[in-house]
Amino acid sequence: MTERLPCKSEGCKATILPATAAKTGGYCMPCVQEQERRKRQAYIEEHRKTVNLYEGLTAPVEILKLKHTPRRHDPLIQYVPYPLKKETIYAALSVEEAEEMLDYALQLLAAGDLETSRDILSSLVCYRNHNIAAALSKLMECGMLHPGVLYKDAAAPIRDRLLQRLDWDDDHRNSMLLALSWIGDEQVLRRFREWRENQPSWAERLYVAPETYAREAGWELTPGGERRDLIHSLAYSIAKREQPSNSEMEGVARFLNPADSNCPWCGGKLDTLMDVDTAHPSLSYLELAEERLQIQTCVRCGCYGVIYMEYDSSGVPGWSRFNRIPDYLQDLSPEEYDGEYLAAGPLLTLSSQPHSAFYTTEWGLSQHNSQIGGHPSWVQDAEYPACPCCAKSMVFIGQLDWEDFEEYGEGIYYMFLCQEDRLTATVYQQS
Ligand SMILES: [Zn+2]
Ligand SMILES: [Zn+2]
Ligand SMILES: [Zn+2]
């Protein structure tokens, strides 16, 4: 057996072959690698430059273009981040500046940079509801059919081209049905009705019936063939602040409070996701008789299926008789949950001004998604639960995105209402 030598590093218990020792000066390989890592790190720290690419830039369009420019990671350069997020800058653009961004997106599209172009177009449409109808024929020519929300303001000729292409374009039918759903006008409605009566041959290759696509755009085709909206266009963000405030908004809307009653499934406390004054503009369109709308769920069990709550005439919610325990619900122990999200509750504030109804439509963009109203940001397919009383789809009221307030949080709780039957529901999705 060859004699092994101890590694020279203090505290290292490894032994090495004499041949290794000769090569490394008496150190084991992990120690050599660690020394090299430290040397590299020291070099980086000594030579790293701080670069502020935004220095001197004041025009929002230039700042946005820079923000959309992909940057290769270089350990020797530390970039100073711009203090405002893209969505904030987009929302504050003038119409002329938005048009400039649109032109820029079309230039990138023509040059083949579809990804950046798509990000800019989505930002214009979602964050500020900018009308890009005039650019849609270019988008179609360049094959940019996704995301469908880009097509929501399309004029009749674009809509008709999409409808014609459905017959033959097997590769893009999914995207085109989504785009048509976002258009959702009388003509689209008529075709959805026809397809429900007489299924077109191409529909066999879809996973769902053509008219089901409408739900991705926030509406459905009723049994009577009408359009029924499942969302409301007024949208107010729910943002986390640094400090709890005593402002007047606090009484108007509260989020993430432990409820008084327990979850019959896991035994832990139920959670009040939101408790909002129904006179606030984000809910006043509902004309609820109750003073407050409280939406409760169990955030532990609610990840595994729909949880319904029934509220009484004074708005007090209670566990619904319609809840069915999911077969696959694990044996949950509420003690294992730290309830960190509850600490964020007092910091969450409803904004005083509405933002674009489409603000959170594209889940993959950089915005925070928590809001009351507007379109949901579906992580997976649209999932409007059916009311267990009247069987109608429940309407979307708001959503809380765990990523917005927990460091390692993920997943979104979506909240729904059936006003006639005094029922609320929650659905959870994550990537
Ligand atoms: Zn060692
Ligand atoms: Zn539970
Ligand atoms: Zn109902």
CSV table of C-alpha atoms in Angstrom, one decimal, residues 3-223:
chain,number,residue,atom,x,y,z
A,3,GLU,CA,2.0,5.7,2.0
A,4,ARG,CA,-0.4,8.7,2.1
A,5,LEU,CA,0.5,12.2,3.3
A,6,PRO,CA,-1.7,14.5,5.3
A,7,CYS,CA,-2.8,17.7,3.4
A,8,LYS,CA,-0.9,20.8,4.5
A,9,SER,CA,-4.0,23.0,5.0
A,10,GLU,CA,-4.7,23.7,8.6
A,11,GLY,CA,-7.8,21.8,9.7
A,12,CYS,CA,-8.0,19.6,6.6
A,13,LYS,CA,-8.2,15.9,7.4
A,14,ALA,CA,-7.6,14.6,3.8
A,15,THR,CA,-4.6,12.5,2.9
A,16,ILE,CA,-3.0,12.5,-0.5
A,17,LEU,CA,-0.6,10.4,-2.6
A,18,PRO,CA,3.0,11.5,-2.7
A,19,ALA,CA,2.6,12.1,-6.5
A,20,THR,CA,-0.3,14.5,-5.8
A,21,ALA,CA,1.7,16.3,-3.1
A,22,ALA,CA,4.6,16.8,-5.5
A,23,LYS,CA,2.3,18.5,-8.0
A,24,THR,CA,0.3,20.6,-5.5
A,25,GLY,CA,3.0,21.5,-3.0
A,26,GLY,CA,1.4,19.2,-0.4
A,27,TYR,CA,-2.3,20.2,-0.6
A,28,CYS,CA,-5.3,18.0,-1.5
A,29,MET,CA,-7.2,18.8,-4.6
A,30,PRO,CA,-10.3,20.4,-2.9
A,31,CYS,CA,-7.9,22.7,-0.9
A,32,VAL,CA,-6.1,23.6,-4.1
A,33,GLN,CA,-9.4,24.4,-5.8
A,34,GLU,CA,-10.5,26.5,-2.8
A,35,GLN,CA,-7.2,28.5,-2.9
A,36,GLU,CA,-7.7,29.1,-6.6
A,37,ARG,CA,-11.3,30.2,-6.0
A,38,ARG,CA,-10.1,32.7,-3.3
A,39,LYS,CA,-7.5,34.0,-5.6
A,40,ARG,CA,-10.0,34.5,-8.4
A,41,GLN,CA,-12.4,36.2,-6.0
A,42,ALA,CA,-9.7,38.5,-4.7
A,43,TYR,CA,-8.8,39.4,-8.3
A,44,ILE,CA,-12.4,40.1,-9.2
A,45,GLU,CA,-12.9,42.3,-6.1
A,46,GLU,CA,-9.8,44.3,-6.8
A,47,HIS,CA,-10.4,44.8,-10.5
A,48,ARG,CA,-14.2,45.0,-10.6
A,49,LYS,CA,-15.6,48.2,-12.1
A,50,THR,CA,-18.9,49.7,-11.2
A,51,VAL,CA,-20.6,50.8,-14.4
A,52,ASN,CA,-23.7,53.0,-14.6
A,53,LEU,CA,-25.0,52.7,-18.1
A,54,TYR,CA,-27.9,55.0,-17.2
A,55,GLU,CA,-25.7,57.9,-16.3
A,56,GLY,CA,-26.8,60.9,-18.2
A,57,LEU,CA,-29.8,59.3,-19.7
A,58,THR,CA,-33.0,61.1,-19.0
A,59,ALA,CA,-35.3,60.2,-21.9
A,60,PRO,CA,-37.6,57.3,-20.8
A,61,VAL,CA,-37.5,55.8,-24.3
A,62,GLU,CA,-33.7,55.5,-24.1
A,63,ILE,CA,-33.8,54.1,-20.6
A,64,LEU,CA,-36.3,51.5,-21.7
A,65,LYS,CA,-34.3,50.5,-24.8
A,66,LEU,CA,-31.3,50.0,-22.6
A,67,LYS,CA,-33.3,48.0,-20.1
A,68,HIS,CA,-34.5,45.7,-22.9
A,69,THR,CA,-30.9,45.2,-24.2
A,70,PRO,CA,-29.6,41.8,-23.1
A,71,ARG,CA,-26.3,42.1,-21.2
A,72,ARG,CA,-23.7,39.4,-21.0
A,73,HIS,CA,-22.7,38.6,-17.4
A,74,ASP,CA,-19.2,39.8,-16.7
A,75,PRO,CA,-17.8,39.2,-13.2
A,76,LEU,CA,-15.5,42.2,-13.6
A,77,ILE,CA,-18.4,44.6,-14.1
A,78,GLN,CA,-20.9,45.5,-11.6
A,79,TYR,CA,-23.9,47.3,-13.3
A,80,VAL,CA,-25.8,49.9,-11.3
A,81,PRO,CA,-29.4,49.0,-11.6
A,82,TYR,CA,-31.9,51.7,-12.7
A,83,PRO,CA,-34.0,52.7,-9.8
A,84,LEU,CA,-37.4,52.3,-11.6
A,85,LYS,CA,-38.8,49.1,-12.9
A,86,LYS,CA,-39.8,48.7,-16.6
A,87,GLU,CA,-43.5,48.6,-15.8
A,88,THR,CA,-43.4,51.9,-13.9
A,89,ILE,CA,-41.6,53.6,-16.8
A,90,TYR,CA,-44.0,52.2,-19.4
A,91,ALA,CA,-47.0,53.4,-17.4
A,92,ALA,CA,-45.7,56.9,-17.3
A,93,LEU,CA,-44.7,57.3,-21.0
A,94,SER,CA,-46.5,59.9,-23.1
A,95,VAL,CA,-48.4,58.6,-26.2
A,96,GLU,CA,-45.6,59.8,-28.4
A,97,GLU,CA,-43.0,58.0,-26.4
A,98,ALA,CA,-45.1,54.8,-26.4
A,99,GLU,CA,-45.3,55.1,-30.2
A,100,GLU,CA,-41.5,55.5,-30.3
A,101,MET,CA,-41.2,52.2,-28.4
A,102,LEU,CA,-43.7,50.6,-30.8
A,103,ASP,CA,-41.5,51.7,-33.7
A,104,TYR,CA,-38.5,50.3,-32.0
A,105,ALA,CA,-40.2,47.0,-31.4
A,106,LEU,CA,-41.1,46.7,-35.1
A,107,GLN,CA,-37.5,47.5,-36.1
A,108,LEU,CA,-36.4,44.6,-33.8
A,109,LEU,CA,-39.1,42.4,-35.2
A,110,ALA,CA,-37.9,43.1,-38.8
A,111,ALA,CA,-34.3,42.4,-37.7
A,112,GLY,CA,-35.4,39.0,-36.4
A,113,ASP,CA,-35.2,39.7,-32.6
A,114,LEU,CA,-38.6,38.3,-31.8
A,115,GLU,CA,-38.1,37.9,-28.1
A,116,THR,CA,-37.2,41.5,-27.3
A,117,SER,CA,-39.8,42.8,-29.7
A,118,ARG,CA,-42.4,40.6,-28.0
A,119,ASP,CA,-41.4,41.9,-24.6
A,120,ILE,CA,-41.8,45.5,-25.7
A,121,LEU,CA,-45.1,44.9,-27.5
A,122,SER,CA,-46.5,43.0,-24.5
A,123,SER,CA,-45.3,45.8,-22.1
A,124,LEU,CA,-47.0,48.5,-24.2
A,125,VAL,CA,-50.3,46.6,-24.4
A,126,CYS,CA,-50.4,45.2,-20.9
A,127,TYR,CA,-48.9,48.0,-18.7
A,128,ARG,CA,-50.6,50.9,-20.5
A,129,ASN,CA,-53.3,49.4,-22.7
A,130,HIS,CA,-51.6,50.9,-25.7
A,131,ASN,CA,-53.5,50.3,-28.9
A,132,ILE,CA,-51.1,48.6,-31.4
A,133,ALA,CA,-53.8,47.7,-34.0
A,134,ALA,CA,-52.0,49.5,-36.8
A,135,ALA,CA,-48.9,47.3,-36.3
A,136,LEU,CA,-50.7,43.9,-36.3
A,137,SER,CA,-50.4,43.2,-40.0
A,138,LYS,CA,-46.6,43.4,-39.6
A,139,LEU,CA,-46.8,41.1,-36.6
A,140,MET,CA,-48.8,38.6,-38.6
A,141,GLU,CA,-46.3,38.8,-41.5
A,142,CYS,CA,-43.4,38.1,-39.1
A,143,GLY,CA,-45.3,35.2,-37.5
A,144,MET,CA,-45.8,36.8,-34.1
A,145,LEU,CA,-49.1,35.4,-33.1
A,146,HIS,CA,-48.3,35.0,-29.4
A,147,PRO,CA,-49.3,36.3,-26.9
A,148,GLY,CA,-52.9,36.7,-28.0
A,149,VAL,CA,-53.5,39.8,-25.9
A,150,LEU,CA,-51.5,41.7,-28.5
A,151,TYR,CA,-54.4,41.3,-30.9
A,152,LYS,CA,-57.2,42.5,-28.6
A,153,ASP,CA,-57.7,45.8,-30.5
A,154,ALA,CA,-57.4,44.2,-34.0
A,155,ALA,CA,-59.6,45.7,-36.7
A,156,ALA,CA,-61.9,43.5,-38.9
A,157,PRO,CA,-59.4,42.7,-41.6
A,158,ILE,CA,-56.9,41.2,-39.2
A,159,ARG,CA,-59.6,39.3,-37.4
A,160,ASP,CA,-60.8,37.9,-40.8
A,161,ARG,CA,-57.3,36.9,-41.8
A,162,LEU,CA,-57.0,35.0,-38.5
A,163,LEU,CA,-60.4,33.3,-39.0
A,164,GLN,CA,-59.4,32.3,-42.6
A,165,ARG,CA,-56.0,31.0,-41.5
A,166,LEU,CA,-57.6,28.7,-38.9
A,167,ASP,CA,-58.8,26.4,-41.6
A,168,TRP,CA,-55.4,25.6,-42.9
A,169,ASP,CA,-52.7,26.6,-40.5
A,170,ASP,CA,-52.3,23.5,-38.3
A,171,ASP,CA,-49.2,24.8,-36.5
A,172,HIS,CA,-50.6,28.1,-35.2
A,173,ARG,CA,-54.2,27.2,-34.4
A,174,ASN,CA,-53.8,27.5,-30.7
A,175,SER,CA,-52.2,31.0,-30.9
A,176,MET,CA,-54.8,32.1,-33.3
A,177,LEU,CA,-57.8,31.0,-31.2
A,178,LEU,CA,-56.2,32.8,-28.3
A,179,ALA,CA,-55.8,36.0,-30.4
A,180,LEU,CA,-59.4,35.7,-31.6
A,181,SER,CA,-60.6,35.2,-28.0
A,182,TRP,CA,-58.9,38.5,-27.1
A,183,ILE,CA,-60.6,40.2,-30.0
A,184,GLY,CA,-63.9,38.7,-28.8
A,185,ASP,CA,-66.2,40.8,-30.9
A,186,GLU,CA,-69.6,39.9,-32.5
A,187,GLN,CA,-68.0,38.1,-35.4
A,188,VAL,CA,-65.8,36.0,-33.2
A,189,LEU,CA,-68.8,35.3,-31.0
A,190,ARG,CA,-70.8,34.2,-34.0
A,191,ARG,CA,-68.0,31.8,-35.1
A,192,PHE,CA,-67.6,30.4,-31.6
A,193,ARG,CA,-71.3,29.7,-31.6
A,194,GLU,CA,-71.2,28.0,-35.0
A,195,TRP,CA,-68.3,25.8,-34.0
A,196,ARG,CA,-70.1,24.8,-30.9
A,197,GLU,CA,-73.1,23.7,-33.0
A,198,ASN,CA,-71.0,22.1,-35.7
A,199,GLN,CA,-67.5,21.2,-34.7
A,200,PRO,CA,-65.0,22.0,-37.5
A,201,SER,CA,-62.7,19.2,-38.6
A,202,TRP,CA,-59.6,20.9,-37.2
A,203,ALA,CA,-61.2,21.0,-33.7
A,204,GLU,CA,-60.4,17.3,-33.2
A,205,ARG,CA,-56.8,18.2,-32.8
A,206,LEU,CA,-57.4,20.6,-30.0
A,207,TYR,CA,-57.3,19.6,-26.3
A,208,VAL,CA,-60.5,21.7,-25.6
A,209,ALA,CA,-63.5,22.9,-27.6
A,210,PRO,CA,-62.7,26.1,-29.6
A,211,GLU,CA,-65.1,28.3,-27.5
A,212,THR,CA,-63.2,27.3,-24.3
A,213,TYR,CA,-60.4,29.5,-25.4
A,214,ALA,CA,-62.5,32.6,-24.6
A,215,ARG,CA,-61.8,31.9,-20.9
A,216,GLU,CA,-58.1,32.7,-21.5
A,217,ALA,CA,-59.3,36.2,-22.5
A,218,GLY,CA,-61.6,36.6,-19.5
A,219,TRP,CA,-65.0,35.7,-20.9
A,220,GLU,CA,-67.1,32.7,-21.8
A,221,LEU,CA,-69.8,31.8,-24.3
A,222,THR,CA,-73.0,31.2,-22.3
A,223,PRO,CA,-75.3,28.3,-23.2
